[in-house]
Amino acid sequence: MRLYIDSADVKQIAYLNEYYPIAGVTTNPSIIVKENRPYIELIEDIREVIGEEKELFVQAIGDTAEEMMEEAKFITHQLSGNVMVKIPVTEEGIKAIKLLTANNIPTCATTIYTASQAFLAALAGAKYVAPYVNRIDNLTGNGVKVVSEIARIFTTNQLPTKILAASFKNVQQVHDVCLAGAYAITVGTDLIEKFITFPSTSTDVSVFKEQWQKVYGSDKTTLFNS
Ligand code: E4P
């Protein structure tokens, strides 16, 4: 299981990258425009924060396969390190994934709502597929079920494509896709911090400290000075 940050907020990325086991950063056009600054400069800043090894996902916005191909070449040329090009699973997108795969440019097939879309993208050579769990749920579908169907199809067909589950609004959805066979998850900054927050954990930690200080003195804040 790999954890990605679904954001382009450089400050938040720097903070989460320092504290959490992050595999990379995913963006999409909506995420990028939120930052309201020149996008190349923005993604270069993200690259600087996460380093060259971690994957950075940037989405194409062109309508045709040829446009997406040009965008992918441009982005992978502009940006150093490990770059994944996100391609929406339209008909042109599937063609673009085939062309990019033939040119050894790794892709993530995105805006996935059905297992059939994921299957086609995988056959076209996508390295990742990104099913939109919460958006599927909002259409009264079942995002977790779609992830588990994709996982079964990939296993049955021995497809090397990985599931990068995306679009989450709560920790339960993330937990459920982990059990359903996702290889990776990409999660907004606010939700990543919720993974670890649990009242009993903070209470236990405070009690341990209190008990320690009762015996060794209230100035003893670490094992070193006890
Ligand atoms: C991921 O890369 C997707 O673009 C993203 O998770 C979509 O999330 P949203 O449904 O919260 O906008």
PDB file of C-alpha atoms and ligand atoms in Angstrom:
ATOM      1  CA  MET A   1       0.000   0.000   0.000  1.00  0.00           C
ATOM      2  CA  ARG A   2       1.292   3.449  -0.915  1.00  0.00           C
ATOM      3  CA  LEU A   3       0.050   6.805   0.300  1.00  0.00           C
ATOM      4  CA  TYR A   4      -0.054   9.891  -1.935  1.00  0.00           C
ATOM      5  CA  ILE A   5      -1.020  13.477  -1.129  1.00  0.00           C
ATOM      6  CA  ASP A   6      -3.847  14.754  -3.318  1.00  0.00           C
ATOM      7  CA  SER A   7      -3.004  18.458  -3.205  1.00  0.00           C
ATOM      8  CA  ALA A   8      -0.865  21.225  -4.687  1.00  0.00           C
ATOM      9  CA  ASP A   9      -0.546  23.195  -1.454  1.00  0.00           C
ATOM     10  CA  VAL A  10       3.248  23.343  -1.179  1.00  0.00           C
ATOM     11  CA  LYS A  11       3.286  24.198   2.547  1.00  0.00           C
ATOM     12  CA  GLN A  12       0.942  21.339   3.443  1.00  0.00           C
ATOM     13  CA  ILE A  13       2.886  18.960   1.199  1.00  0.00           C
ATOM     14  CA  ALA A  14       6.156  19.921   2.912  1.00  0.00           C
ATOM     15  CA  TYR A  15       4.612  19.350   6.330  1.00  0.00           C
ATOM     16  CA  LEU A  16       2.983  16.006   5.479  1.00  0.00           C
ATOM     17  CA  ASN A  17       6.073  14.807   3.630  1.00  0.00           C
ATOM     18  CA  GLU A  18       8.122  15.426   6.769  1.00  0.00           C
ATOM     19  CA  TYR A  19       5.779  13.571   9.118  1.00  0.00           C
ATOM     20  CA  TYR A  20       4.093  10.856   7.068  1.00  0.00           C
ATOM     21  CA  PRO A  21       5.283   7.988   4.826  1.00  0.00           C
ATOM     22  CA  ILE A  22       4.402   9.682   1.537  1.00  0.00           C
ATOM     23  CA  ALA A  23       5.021   8.027  -1.862  1.00  0.00           C
ATOM     24  CA  GLY A  24       4.288  11.130  -3.942  1.00  0.00           C
ATOM     25  CA  VAL A  25       1.798  13.828  -4.873  1.00  0.00           C
ATOM     26  CA  THR A  26      -1.192  13.738  -7.208  1.00  0.00           C
ATOM     27  CA  THR A  27      -2.757  16.822  -8.764  1.00  0.00           C
ATOM     28  CA  ASN A  28      -5.561  17.537 -11.169  1.00  0.00           C
ATOM     29  CA  PRO A  29      -6.575  20.806 -12.888  1.00  0.00           C
ATOM     30  CA  SER A  30      -9.012  21.765 -10.072  1.00  0.00           C
ATOM     31  CA  ILE A  31      -6.320  21.181  -7.445  1.00  0.00           C
ATOM     32  CA  ILE A  32      -3.744  23.234  -9.374  1.00  0.00           C
ATOM     33  CA  VAL A  33      -5.979  26.233 -10.093  1.00  0.00           C
ATOM     34  CA  LYS A  34      -6.837  26.515  -6.381  1.00  0.00           C
ATOM     35  CA  GLU A  35      -3.265  27.695  -5.761  1.00  0.00           C
ATOM     36  CA  ASN A  36      -3.764  30.559  -8.269  1.00  0.00           C
ATOM     37  CA  ARG A  37      -0.169  30.878  -9.484  1.00  0.00           C
ATOM     38  CA  PRO A  38       1.821  29.866 -12.608  1.00  0.00           C
ATOM     39  CA  TYR A  39       1.459  26.129 -12.735  1.00  0.00           C
ATOM     40  CA  ILE A  40       4.948  25.144 -13.915  1.00  0.00           C
ATOM     41  CA  GLU A  41       6.505  27.115 -11.084  1.00  0.00           C
ATOM     42  CA  LEU A  42       4.038  25.461  -8.691  1.00  0.00           C
ATOM     43  CA  ILE A  43       4.792  21.895  -9.735  1.00  0.00           C
ATOM     44  CA  GLU A  44       8.518  22.646  -9.704  1.00  0.00           C
ATOM     45  CA  ASP A  45       8.126  23.792  -6.094  1.00  0.00           C
ATOM     46  CA  ILE A  46       6.300  20.555  -5.262  1.00  0.00           C
ATOM     47  CA  ARG A  47       9.114  18.594  -6.900  1.00  0.00           C
ATOM     48  CA  GLU A  48      11.687  20.450  -4.828  1.00  0.00           C
ATOM     49  CA  VAL A  49       9.812  19.640  -1.627  1.00  0.00           C
ATOM     50  CA  ILE A  50       9.305  15.924  -2.285  1.00  0.00           C
ATOM     51  CA  GLY A  51      12.595  15.221  -4.088  1.00  0.00           C
ATOM     52  CA  GLU A  52      13.268  13.479  -7.387  1.00  0.00           C
ATOM     53  CA  GLU A  53      12.334   9.917  -6.423  1.00  0.00           C
ATOM     54  CA  LYS A  54       8.749  10.399  -5.297  1.00  0.00           C
ATOM     55  CA  GLU A  55       6.111  10.333  -8.000  1.00  0.00           C
ATOM     56  CA  LEU A  56       4.461  13.577  -9.064  1.00  0.00           C
ATOM     57  CA  PHE A  57       1.220  13.268 -11.056  1.00  0.00           C
ATOM     58  CA  VAL A  58       0.196  16.009 -13.493  1.00  0.00           C
ATOM     59  CA  GLN A  59      -2.959  15.825 -15.590  1.00  0.00           C
ATOM     60  CA  ALA A  60      -3.287  16.615 -19.310  1.00  0.00           C
ATOM     61  CA  ILE A  61      -6.142  18.925 -20.341  1.00  0.00           C
ATOM     62  CA  GLY A  62      -6.092  18.517 -24.140  1.00  0.00           C
ATOM     63  CA  ASP A  63      -9.089  17.034 -25.945  1.00  0.00           C
ATOM     64  CA  THR A  64      -7.314  14.884 -28.512  1.00  0.00           C
ATOM     65  CA  ALA A  65      -4.821  12.066 -28.067  1.00  0.00           C
ATOM     66  CA  GLU A  66      -2.258  14.068 -30.013  1.00  0.00           C
ATOM     67  CA  GLU A  67      -2.692  17.105 -27.754  1.00  0.00           C
ATOM     68  CA  MET A  68      -2.363  14.936 -24.638  1.00  0.00           C
ATOM     69  CA  MET A  69       0.718  13.319 -26.108  1.00  0.00           C
ATOM     70  CA  GLU A  70       2.311  16.755 -26.667  1.00  0.00           C
ATOM     71  CA  GLU A  71       1.348  17.850 -23.151  1.00  0.00           C
ATOM     72  CA  ALA A  72       2.855  14.696 -21.682  1.00  0.00           C
ATOM     73  CA  LYS A  73       6.114  15.240 -23.559  1.00  0.00           C
ATOM     74  CA  PHE A  74       6.167  18.878 -22.443  1.00  0.00           C
ATOM     75  CA  ILE A  75       5.524  18.071 -18.771  1.00  0.00           C
ATOM     76  CA  THR A  76       8.036  15.230 -18.608  1.00  0.00           C
ATOM     77  CA  HIS A  77      10.604  17.501 -20.268  1.00  0.00           C
ATOM     78  CA  GLN A  78       9.914  20.488 -17.978  1.00  0.00           C
ATOM     79  CA  LEU A  79       9.806  18.550 -14.755  1.00  0.00           C
ATOM     80  CA  SER A  80      12.693  16.555 -13.368  1.00  0.00           C
ATOM     81  CA  GLY A  81      12.312  13.279 -11.468  1.00  0.00           C
ATOM     82  CA  ASN A  82       9.599  10.684 -11.447  1.00  0.00           C
ATOM     83  CA  VAL A  83       6.595  12.137 -13.342  1.00  0.00           C
ATOM     84  CA  MET A  84       3.288  10.378 -14.047  1.00  0.00           C
ATOM     85  CA  VAL A  85       0.937  11.856 -16.622  1.00  0.00           C
ATOM     86  CA  LYS A  86      -2.737  11.614 -15.735  1.00  0.00           C
ATOM     87  CA  ILE A  87      -5.008  10.991 -18.698  1.00  0.00           C
ATOM     88  CA  PRO A  88      -8.828  10.992 -18.443  1.00  0.00           C
ATOM     89  CA  VAL A  89     -10.474   7.814 -19.742  1.00  0.00           C
ATOM     90  CA  THR A  90     -12.246   9.301 -22.746  1.00  0.00           C
ATOM     91  CA  GLU A  91     -11.887   7.543 -26.101  1.00  0.00           C
ATOM     92  CA  GLU A  92      -9.102  10.027 -26.988  1.00  0.00           C
ATOM     93  CA  GLY A  93      -7.590   9.379 -23.574  1.00  0.00           C
ATOM     94  CA  ILE A  94      -7.354   5.641 -24.194  1.00  0.00           C
ATOM     95  CA  LYS A  95      -5.642   6.347 -27.523  1.00  0.00           C
ATOM     96  CA  ALA A  96      -3.270   8.744 -25.720  1.00  0.00           C
ATOM     97  CA  ILE A  97      -2.446   6.074 -23.111  1.00  0.00           C
ATOM     98  CA  LYS A  98      -1.559   3.644 -25.931  1.00  0.00           C
ATOM     99  CA  LEU A  99       0.671   6.238 -27.633  1.00  0.00           C
ATOM    100  CA  LEU A 100       2.349   7.293 -24.379  1.00  0.00           C
ATOM    101  CA  THR A 101       2.954   3.685 -23.339  1.00  0.00           C
ATOM    102  CA  ALA A 102       4.610   3.047 -26.722  1.00  0.00           C
ATOM    103  CA  ASN A 103       6.821   6.080 -26.003  1.00  0.00           C
ATOM    104  CA  ASN A 104       7.681   4.831 -22.495  1.00  0.00           C
ATOM    105  CA  ILE A 105       5.858   7.678 -20.763  1.00  0.00           C
ATOM    106  CA  PRO A 106       4.062   6.293 -17.701  1.00  0.00           C
ATOM    107  CA  THR A 107       0.394   7.183 -17.321  1.00  0.00           C
ATOM    108  CA  CYS A 108      -2.345   7.160 -14.737  1.00  0.00           C
ATOM    109  CA  ALA A 109      -5.798   6.700 -16.254  1.00  0.00           C
ATOM    110  CA  THR A 110      -8.054   9.022 -14.318  1.00  0.00           C
ATOM    111  CA  THR A 111     -11.734  10.006 -13.899  1.00  0.00           C
ATOM    112  CA  ILE A 112     -12.604   6.328 -13.554  1.00  0.00           C
ATOM    113  CA  TYR A 113     -16.172   5.478 -12.582  1.00  0.00           C
ATOM    114  CA  THR A 114     -16.502   1.895 -13.810  1.00  0.00           C
ATOM    115  CA  ALA A 115     -14.466  -1.283 -13.817  1.00  0.00           C
ATOM    116  CA  SER A 116     -14.761  -1.472 -17.617  1.00  0.00           C
ATOM    117  CA  GLN A 117     -13.033   1.903 -17.989  1.00  0.00           C
ATOM    118  CA  ALA A 118     -10.222   0.666 -15.748  1.00  0.00           C
ATOM    119  CA  PHE A 119      -9.962  -2.581 -17.715  1.00  0.00           C
ATOM    120  CA  LEU A 120      -9.596  -0.763 -21.057  1.00  0.00           C
ATOM    121  CA  ALA A 121      -7.041   1.658 -19.606  1.00  0.00           C
ATOM    122  CA  ALA A 122      -5.025  -1.259 -18.249  1.00  0.00           C
ATOM    123  CA  LEU A 123      -5.109  -3.046 -21.622  1.00  0.00           C
ATOM    124  CA  ALA A 124      -3.939   0.221 -23.233  1.00  0.00           C
ATOM    125  CA  GLY A 125      -0.910   0.152 -20.926  1.00  0.00           C
ATOM    126  CA  ALA A 126      -1.716   2.549 -18.074  1.00  0.00           C
ATOM    127  CA  LYS A 127       0.623   2.169 -15.114  1.00  0.00           C
ATOM    128  CA  TYR A 128      -2.137   3.277 -12.712  1.00  0.00           C
ATOM    129  CA  VAL A 129      -5.891   3.628 -12.768  1.00  0.00           C
ATOM    130  CA  ALA A 130      -7.566   6.131 -10.467  1.00  0.00           C
ATOM    131  CA  PRO A 131     -11.164   5.226  -9.567  1.00  0.00           C
ATOM    132  CA  TYR A 132     -13.073   8.172  -8.042  1.00  0.00           C
ATOM    133  CA  VAL A 133     -14.516   6.542  -4.945  1.00  0.00           C
ATOM    134  CA  ASN A 134     -16.463   9.423  -3.380  1.00  0.00           C
ATOM    135  CA  ARG A 135     -17.725  10.752  -6.699  1.00  0.00           C
ATOM    136  CA  ILE A 136     -19.043   7.249  -7.503  1.00  0.00           C
ATOM    137  CA  ASP A 137     -20.735   7.130  -4.076  1.00  0.00           C
ATOM    138  CA  ASN A 138     -22.322  10.528  -4.756  1.00  0.00           C
ATOM    139  CA  LEU A 139     -23.934   9.073  -7.873  1.00  0.00           C
ATOM    140  CA  THR A 140     -25.476   6.430  -5.578  1.00  0.00           C
ATOM    141  CA  GLY A 141     -22.935   3.939  -6.903  1.00  0.00           C
ATOM    142  CA  ASN A 142     -20.518   2.014  -4.701  1.00  0.00           C
ATOM    143  CA  GLY A 143     -16.933   3.244  -5.047  1.00  0.00           C
ATOM    144  CA  VAL A 144     -15.460   0.507  -2.888  1.00  0.00           C
ATOM    145  CA  LYS A 145     -17.237  -2.163  -4.955  1.00  0.00           C
ATOM    146  CA  VAL A 146     -15.819  -0.653  -8.166  1.00  0.00           C
ATOM    147  CA  VAL A 147     -12.319  -0.834  -6.647  1.00  0.00           C
ATOM    148  CA  SER A 148     -12.797  -4.464  -5.655  1.00  0.00           C
ATOM    149  CA  GLU A 149     -14.114  -5.355  -9.140  1.00  0.00           C
ATOM    150  CA  ILE A 150     -11.104  -3.675 -10.766  1.00  0.00           C
ATOM    151  CA  ALA A 151      -8.795  -5.579  -8.422  1.00  0.00           C
ATOM    152  CA  ARG A 152     -10.445  -8.874  -9.394  1.00  0.00           C
ATOM    153  CA  ILE A 153     -10.262  -8.104 -13.123  1.00  0.00           C
ATOM    154  CA  PHE A 154      -6.586  -7.159 -12.888  1.00  0.00           C
ATOM    155  CA  THR A 155      -5.726 -10.284 -10.908  1.00  0.00           C
ATOM    156  CA  THR A 156      -7.723 -12.601 -13.175  1.00  0.00           C
ATOM    157  CA  ASN A 157      -6.116 -11.136 -16.285  1.00  0.00           C
ATOM    158  CA  GLN A 158      -2.661 -10.824 -14.740  1.00  0.00           C
ATOM    159  CA  LEU A 159      -2.545  -7.138 -15.619  1.00  0.00           C
ATOM    160  CA  PRO A 160       0.353  -5.228 -14.042  1.00  0.00           C
ATOM    161  CA  THR A 161      -1.654  -1.958 -13.767  1.00  0.00           C
ATOM    162  CA  LYS A 162      -2.001  -0.694 -10.193  1.00  0.00           C
ATOM    163  CA  ILE A 163      -5.081   0.759  -8.546  1.00  0.00           C
ATOM    164  CA  LEU A 164      -4.511   4.241  -7.168  1.00  0.00           C
ATOM    165  CA  ALA A 165      -7.840   4.883  -5.466  1.00  0.00           C
ATOM    166  CA  ALA A 166      -8.815   8.577  -5.392  1.00  0.00           C
ATOM    167  CA  SER A 167     -11.586  10.966  -4.351  1.00  0.00           C
ATOM    168  CA  PHE A 168     -12.241  10.383  -0.666  1.00  0.00           C
ATOM    169  CA  LYS A 169     -14.302  12.299   1.821  1.00  0.00           C
ATOM    170  CA  ASN A 170     -13.841  10.141   4.906  1.00  0.00           C
ATOM    171  CA  VAL A 171     -11.473   7.695   6.544  1.00  0.00           C
ATOM    172  CA  GLN A 172     -13.968   4.811   6.274  1.00  0.00           C
ATOM    173  CA  GLN A 173     -13.869   4.998   2.448  1.00  0.00           C
ATOM    174  CA  VAL A 174     -10.070   4.860   2.570  1.00  0.00           C
ATOM    175  CA  HIS A 175     -10.110   1.919   4.993  1.00  0.00           C
ATOM    176  CA  ASP A 176     -12.592   0.037   2.787  1.00  0.00           C
ATOM    177  CA  VAL A 177     -10.611   0.467  -0.454  1.00  0.00           C
ATOM    178  CA  CYS A 178      -7.459  -0.716   1.293  1.00  0.00           C
ATOM    179  CA  LEU A 179      -9.300  -3.948   2.087  1.00  0.00           C
ATOM    180  CA  ALA A 180     -10.826  -4.087  -1.409  1.00  0.00           C
ATOM    181  CA  GLY A 181      -7.448  -4.438  -3.131  1.00  0.00           C
ATOM    182  CA  ALA A 182      -6.195  -0.914  -3.877  1.00  0.00           C
ATOM    183  CA  TYR A 183      -2.418  -0.747  -4.317  1.00  0.00           C
ATOM    184  CA  ALA A 184      -2.310   2.931  -3.396  1.00  0.00           C
ATOM    185  CA  ILE A 185      -4.516   5.729  -2.157  1.00  0.00           C
ATOM    186  CA  THR A 186      -4.355   9.458  -2.782  1.00  0.00           C
ATOM    187  CA  VAL A 187      -5.848  11.546  -0.057  1.00  0.00           C
ATOM    188  CA  GLY A 188      -6.433  15.264   0.658  1.00  0.00           C
ATOM    189  CA  THR A 189      -4.295  16.898   3.324  1.00  0.00           C
ATOM    190  CA  ASP A 190      -7.056  17.215   5.940  1.00  0.00           C
ATOM    191  CA  LEU A 191      -7.973  13.539   5.690  1.00  0.00           C
ATOM    192  CA  ILE A 192      -4.401  12.216   5.997  1.00  0.00           C
ATOM    193  CA  GLU A 193      -4.147  13.770   9.458  1.00  0.00           C
ATOM    194  CA  LYS A 194      -7.464  12.159  10.445  1.00  0.00           C
ATOM    195  CA  PHE A 195      -5.929   8.683   9.878  1.00  0.00           C
ATOM    196  CA  ILE A 196      -3.931   9.059  13.040  1.00  0.00           C
ATOM    197  CA  THR A 197      -6.235  11.057  15.262  1.00  0.00           C
ATOM    198  CA  PHE A 198      -7.895   8.972  17.965  1.00  0.00           C
ATOM    199  CA  PRO A 199      -8.881  10.393  21.380  1.00  0.00           C
ATOM    200  CA  SER A 200      -7.783   7.324  23.374  1.00  0.00           C
ATOM    201  CA  THR A 201      -4.277   7.549  21.917  1.00  0.00           C
ATOM    202  CA  SER A 202      -3.791  11.145  23.136  1.00  0.00           C
ATOM    203  CA  THR A 203      -5.301  10.262  26.542  1.00  0.00           C
ATOM    204  CA  ASP A 204      -2.989   7.252  26.953  1.00  0.00           C
ATOM    205  CA  VAL A 205       0.062   9.329  25.996  1.00  0.00           C
ATOM    206  CA  SER A 206      -0.840  12.001  28.597  1.00  0.00           C
ATOM    207  CA  VAL A 207      -1.391   9.399  31.311  1.00  0.00           C
ATOM    208  CA  PHE A 208       2.006   7.762  30.602  1.00  0.00           C
ATOM    209  CA  LYS A 209       3.691  11.171  30.965  1.00  0.00           C
ATOM    210  CA  GLU A 210       1.810  12.067  34.167  1.00  0.00           C
ATOM    211  CA  GLN A 211       2.665   8.748  35.823  1.00  0.00           C
ATOM    212  CA  TRP A 212       6.309   9.144  34.847  1.00  0.00           C
ATOM    213  CA  GLN A 213       6.565  12.667  36.194  1.00  0.00           C
ATOM    214  CA  LYS A 214       4.840  11.743  39.469  1.00  0.00           C
ATOM    215  CA  VAL A 215       7.739   9.430  40.236  1.00  0.00           C
ATOM    216  CA  TYR A 216      10.698  11.158  38.537  1.00  0.00           C
ATOM    217  CA  GLY A 217       9.626  14.807  38.853  1.00  0.00           C
ATOM    218  CA  SER A 218       7.600  17.196  36.720  1.00  0.00           C
ATOM    219  CA  ASP A 219      10.737  18.558  35.056  1.00  0.00           C
ATOM    220  CA  LYS A 220      11.488  15.116  33.581  1.00  0.00           C
ATOM    221  CA  THR A 221      10.115  15.444  30.074  1.00  0.00           C
ATOM    222  CA  THR A 222      12.209  12.814  28.279  1.00  0.00           C
ATOM    223  CA  LEU A 223      14.034   9.596  29.140  1.00  0.00           C
ATOM    224  CA  PHE A 224      17.310  11.521  28.927  1.00  0.00           C
ATOM    225  CA  ASN A 225      16.654  13.881  31.763  1.00  0.00           C
ATOM    226  CA  SER A 226      14.943  11.360  34.090  1.00  0.00           C
TER     227      SER A 226
HETATM  228  C1  E4P B   1      -7.119  12.351  -7.861  1.00  0.00           C
HETATM  229  O1  E4P B   1      -6.120  12.469  -8.451  1.00  0.00           O
HETATM  230  C2  E4P B   1      -8.433  12.923  -8.205  1.00  0.00           C
HETATM  231  O2  E4P B   1      -8.292  13.890  -9.176  1.00  0.00           O
HETATM  232  C3  E4P B   1      -9.065  13.456  -6.963  1.00  0.00           C
HETATM  233  O3  E4P B   1      -8.874  12.535  -5.918  1.00  0.00           O
HETATM  234  C4  E4P B   1     -10.523  13.813  -7.093  1.00  0.00           C
HETATM  235  O4  E4P B   1     -10.993  14.086  -5.819  1.00  0.00           O
HETATM  236  P1  E4P B   1     -12.342  14.870  -5.524  1.00  0.00           P
HETATM  237  O5  E4P B   1     -13.466  13.998  -5.953  1.00  0.00           O
HETATM  238  O6  E4P B   1     -12.321  15.079  -4.038  1.00  0.00           O
HETATM  239  O7  E4P B   1     -12.289  16.158  -6.265  1.00  0.00           O
END
